[in-house]
PDB file of C-alpha atoms in Angstrom:
ATOM      1  CA  VAL A   1     -10.310 -16.691  16.433  1.00  0.00           C
ATOM      2  CA  GLN A   2     -10.403 -13.150  14.831  1.00  0.00           C
ATOM      3  CA  LEU A   3      -8.466 -10.652  12.901  1.00  0.00           C
ATOM      4  CA  VAL A   4      -9.533  -7.131  12.634  1.00  0.00           C
ATOM      5  CA  GLU A   5      -7.901  -4.677  10.379  1.00  0.00           C
ATOM      6  CA  SER A   6      -8.056  -0.763  10.478  1.00  0.00           C
ATOM      7  CA  GLY A   7      -6.344   2.205   9.241  1.00  0.00           C
ATOM      8  CA  GLY A   8      -7.373   2.100   5.687  1.00  0.00           C
ATOM      9  CA  GLY A   9      -8.523   5.426   3.824  1.00  0.00           C
ATOM     10  CA  LEU A  10      -8.080   7.716   0.942  1.00  0.00           C
ATOM     11  CA  VAL A  11      -4.594   9.439   0.601  1.00  0.00           C
ATOM     12  CA  GLN A  12      -2.761  11.401  -2.408  1.00  0.00           C
ATOM     13  CA  ALA A  13       0.178   9.949  -4.005  1.00  0.00           C
ATOM     14  CA  GLY A  14       3.333  10.222  -1.896  1.00  0.00           C
ATOM     15  CA  GLY A  15       1.222  10.140   1.165  1.00  0.00           C
ATOM     16  CA  SER A  16       1.324   7.576   4.102  1.00  0.00           C
ATOM     17  CA  LEU A  17      -1.038   5.427   6.044  1.00  0.00           C
ATOM     18  CA  ARG A  18      -0.510   2.953   8.707  1.00  0.00           C
ATOM     19  CA  LEU A  19      -2.620  -0.379   9.039  1.00  0.00           C
ATOM     20  CA  SER A  20      -3.334  -2.221  11.996  1.00  0.00           C
ATOM     21  CA  CYS A  21      -4.185  -5.922  12.488  1.00  0.00           C
ATOM     22  CA  ALA A  22      -5.538  -6.796  16.004  1.00  0.00           C
ATOM     23  CA  ALA A  23      -5.660 -10.577  16.645  1.00  0.00           C
ATOM     24  CA  SER A  24      -7.670 -12.409  19.228  1.00  0.00           C
ATOM     25  CA  GLY A  25      -8.365 -16.058  20.138  1.00  0.00           C
ATOM     26  CA  PHE A  26      -4.585 -17.014  19.253  1.00  0.00           C
ATOM     27  CA  THR A  27      -1.562 -17.939  20.941  1.00  0.00           C
ATOM     28  CA  PHE A  28       0.145 -14.859  19.228  1.00  0.00           C
ATOM     29  CA  ASP A  29       3.804 -15.988  19.875  1.00  0.00           C
ATOM     30  CA  ASP A  30       3.038 -19.033  17.516  1.00  0.00           C
ATOM     31  CA  LEU A  31       1.953 -16.984  14.613  1.00  0.00           C
ATOM     32  CA  ALA A  32       3.165 -15.268  11.414  1.00  0.00           C
ATOM     33  CA  ILE A  33       0.914 -12.462  10.435  1.00  0.00           C
ATOM     34  CA  GLY A  34       1.017 -11.437   6.734  1.00  0.00           C
ATOM     35  CA  TRP A  35      -0.574  -8.498   4.735  1.00  0.00           C
ATOM     36  CA  PHE A  36      -1.902  -9.084   1.308  1.00  0.00           C
ATOM     37  CA  ARG A  37      -3.875  -7.156  -1.103  1.00  0.00           C
ATOM     38  CA  GLN A  38      -6.338  -7.327  -3.897  1.00  0.00           C
ATOM     39  CA  ALA A  39      -7.092  -4.907  -6.398  1.00  0.00           C
ATOM     40  CA  PRO A  40     -10.312  -4.962  -8.596  1.00  0.00           C
ATOM     41  CA  GLY A  41      -9.971  -7.610 -11.331  1.00  0.00           C
ATOM     42  CA  LYS A  42      -6.641  -8.842 -10.058  1.00  0.00           C
ATOM     43  CA  GLU A  43      -5.452 -11.662  -7.936  1.00  0.00           C
ATOM     44  CA  ARG A  44      -4.788 -11.420  -4.196  1.00  0.00           C
ATOM     45  CA  GLU A  45      -1.214 -10.834  -3.694  1.00  0.00           C
ATOM     46  CA  GLY A  46       1.323 -10.958  -0.610  1.00  0.00           C
ATOM     47  CA  VAL A  47       2.693  -7.472   0.647  1.00  0.00           C
ATOM     48  CA  SER A  48       4.608  -8.479   3.803  1.00  0.00           C
ATOM     49  CA  CYS A  49       4.728 -10.800   6.737  1.00  0.00           C
ATOM     50  CA  ILE A  50       6.291 -11.098  10.026  1.00  0.00           C
ATOM     51  CA  SER A  51       7.016 -13.850  12.659  1.00  0.00           C
ATOM     52  CA  SER A  52       5.655 -13.123  16.162  1.00  0.00           C
ATOM     53  CA  SER A  53       8.356 -15.381  17.748  1.00  0.00           C
ATOM     54  CA  ASP A  54      11.521 -13.961  16.268  1.00  0.00           C
ATOM     55  CA  TYR A  55      10.164 -10.808  14.397  1.00  0.00           C
ATOM     56  CA  SER A  56      11.690 -11.730  11.093  1.00  0.00           C
ATOM     57  CA  THR A  57      10.059 -10.196   8.048  1.00  0.00           C
ATOM     58  CA  TYR A  58       9.678 -10.369   4.472  1.00  0.00           C
ATOM     59  CA  TYR A  59       8.439  -7.999   1.747  1.00  0.00           C
ATOM     60  CA  ALA A  60       7.259  -8.234  -1.650  1.00  0.00           C
ATOM     61  CA  ASP A  61       9.668  -6.409  -4.120  1.00  0.00           C
ATOM     62  CA  SER A  62       6.950  -3.924  -5.061  1.00  0.00           C
ATOM     63  CA  VAL A  63       6.913  -2.562  -1.580  1.00  0.00           C
ATOM     64  CA  LYS A  64      10.432  -2.851  -0.419  1.00  0.00           C
ATOM     65  CA  GLY A  65      11.804   0.441   1.062  1.00  0.00           C
ATOM     66  CA  ARG A  66       8.372   1.798   1.106  1.00  0.00           C
ATOM     67  CA  PHE A  67       6.399  -0.309   3.599  1.00  0.00           C
ATOM     68  CA  THR A  68       7.441  -1.525   7.090  1.00  0.00           C
ATOM     69  CA  ILE A  69       5.780  -4.306   9.099  1.00  0.00           C
ATOM     70  CA  SER A  70       6.035  -4.496  12.914  1.00  0.00           C
ATOM     71  CA  SER A  71       4.600  -6.310  15.810  1.00  0.00           C
ATOM     72  CA  ASP A  72       3.508  -5.368  19.089  1.00  0.00           C
ATOM     73  CA  ASN A  73       3.172  -8.740  20.941  1.00  0.00           C
ATOM     74  CA  ALA A  74       1.941  -7.160  24.058  1.00  0.00           C
ATOM     75  CA  LYS A  75      -1.182  -5.885  22.221  1.00  0.00           C
ATOM     76  CA  ASN A  76      -1.489  -8.828  19.725  1.00  0.00           C
ATOM     77  CA  THR A  77      -1.393  -6.254  16.874  1.00  0.00           C
ATOM     78  CA  VAL A  78       0.636  -5.942  13.608  1.00  0.00           C
ATOM     79  CA  TYR A  79       1.151  -2.853  11.895  1.00  0.00           C
ATOM     80  CA  LEU A  80       1.981  -1.967   8.258  1.00  0.00           C
ATOM     81  CA  GLN A  81       3.405   1.530   7.882  1.00  0.00           C
ATOM     82  CA  MET A  82       3.017   2.371   4.199  1.00  0.00           C
ATOM     83  CA  ASN A  83       4.918   5.436   2.824  1.00  0.00           C
ATOM     84  CA  SER A  84       5.468   6.813  -0.408  1.00  0.00           C
ATOM     85  CA  LEU A  85       2.165   5.430  -1.655  1.00  0.00           C
ATOM     86  CA  LYS A  86       1.338   5.096  -5.300  1.00  0.00           C
ATOM     87  CA  PRO A  87      -1.799   4.770  -7.178  1.00  0.00           C
ATOM     88  CA  GLU A  88      -0.983   1.087  -7.873  1.00  0.00           C
ATOM     89  CA  ASP A  89      -0.998   0.489  -4.211  1.00  0.00           C
ATOM     90  CA  THR A  90      -4.896   0.876  -4.316  1.00  0.00           C
ATOM     91  CA  ALA A  91      -6.519  -2.239  -3.142  1.00  0.00           C
ATOM     92  CA  VAL A  92      -8.368  -3.897  -0.280  1.00  0.00           C
ATOM     93  CA  TYR A  93      -5.682  -4.930   2.200  1.00  0.00           C
ATOM     94  CA  TYR A  94      -6.193  -8.112   4.237  1.00  0.00           C
ATOM     95  CA  CYS A  95      -4.127  -9.434   7.031  1.00  0.00           C
ATOM     96  CA  ALA A  96      -3.945 -13.241   7.681  1.00  0.00           C
ATOM     97  CA  ALA A  97      -2.575 -15.408  10.257  1.00  0.00           C
ATOM     98  CA  GLY A  98      -0.915 -18.775  10.119  1.00  0.00           C
ATOM     99  CA  LEU A  99       1.558 -20.919  12.241  1.00  0.00           C
ATOM    100  CA  SER A 100       4.879 -19.336  11.830  1.00  0.00           C
ATOM    101  CA  TRP A 101       6.565 -22.921  11.253  1.00  0.00           C
ATOM    102  CA  VAL A 102       4.175 -23.464   8.449  1.00  0.00           C
ATOM    103  CA  VAL A 103       4.349 -20.004   6.993  1.00  0.00           C
ATOM    104  CA  ALA A 104       8.183 -20.091   7.320  1.00  0.00           C
ATOM    105  CA  GLY A 105       8.489 -16.522   6.352  1.00  0.00           C
ATOM    106  CA  THR A 106       6.618 -16.761   2.882  1.00  0.00           C
ATOM    107  CA  LEU A 107       3.664 -15.018   1.442  1.00  0.00           C
ATOM    108  CA  THR A 108       2.158 -18.376   0.187  1.00  0.00           C
ATOM    109  CA  LEU A 109      -1.579 -17.919   0.472  1.00  0.00           C
ATOM    110  CA  ASN A 110      -2.495 -21.436   1.484  1.00  0.00           C
ATOM    111  CA  THR A 111      -0.253 -21.253   4.580  1.00  0.00           C
ATOM    112  CA  TYR A 112      -2.424 -18.645   6.177  1.00  0.00           C
ATOM    113  CA  ASN A 113      -5.420 -20.002   7.722  1.00  0.00           C
ATOM    114  CA  TYR A 114      -7.213 -17.129   9.052  1.00  0.00           C
ATOM    115  CA  TRP A 115      -8.186 -13.893   7.356  1.00  0.00           C
ATOM    116  CA  GLY A 116      -9.701 -10.474   8.349  1.00  0.00           C
ATOM    117  CA  GLN A 117     -12.392  -8.681   6.607  1.00  0.00           C
ATOM    118  CA  GLY A 118     -10.195  -6.224   4.714  1.00  0.00           C
ATOM    119  CA  THR A 119      -9.722  -2.472   4.780  1.00  0.00           C
ATOM    120  CA  GLN A 120      -9.706  -0.352   1.661  1.00  0.00           C
ATOM    121  CA  VAL A 121      -6.753   1.787   0.675  1.00  0.00           C
ATOM    122  CA  THR A 122      -7.139   4.202  -2.042  1.00  0.00           C
ATOM    123  CA  VAL A 123      -4.348   6.359  -3.444  1.00  0.00           C
ATOM    124  CA  SER A 124      -5.165   9.174  -5.774  1.00  0.00           C
ATOM    125  CA  SER A 125      -2.870  10.694  -8.346  1.00  0.00           C
TER     126      SER A 125
END
């Protein structure tokens, strides 16, 4: 059971990045995958999630209209396309997996059982 994030980096405000989360060791269709982030000195917060079974999505208000989550079930990979990035988006981004019927389309931390190692996103002003 493994989640591996990639795609983080340094970008100027207004720029874009695409994060990837590759999952292995799961029955992917049973999962919901969520993206969370944690900035220094702040609590981890939910960003977006997607159900691998019906592709339903959910976004935090802070990223609506700027971030898009998608899933390629053939590749067991979930993507987070981040556009119009702001300095306040700077954080370590984590992907997490939980059973889709437990997660139920939410970003509740304790419904996600498996976590990746995180990837740093830094947005300069």
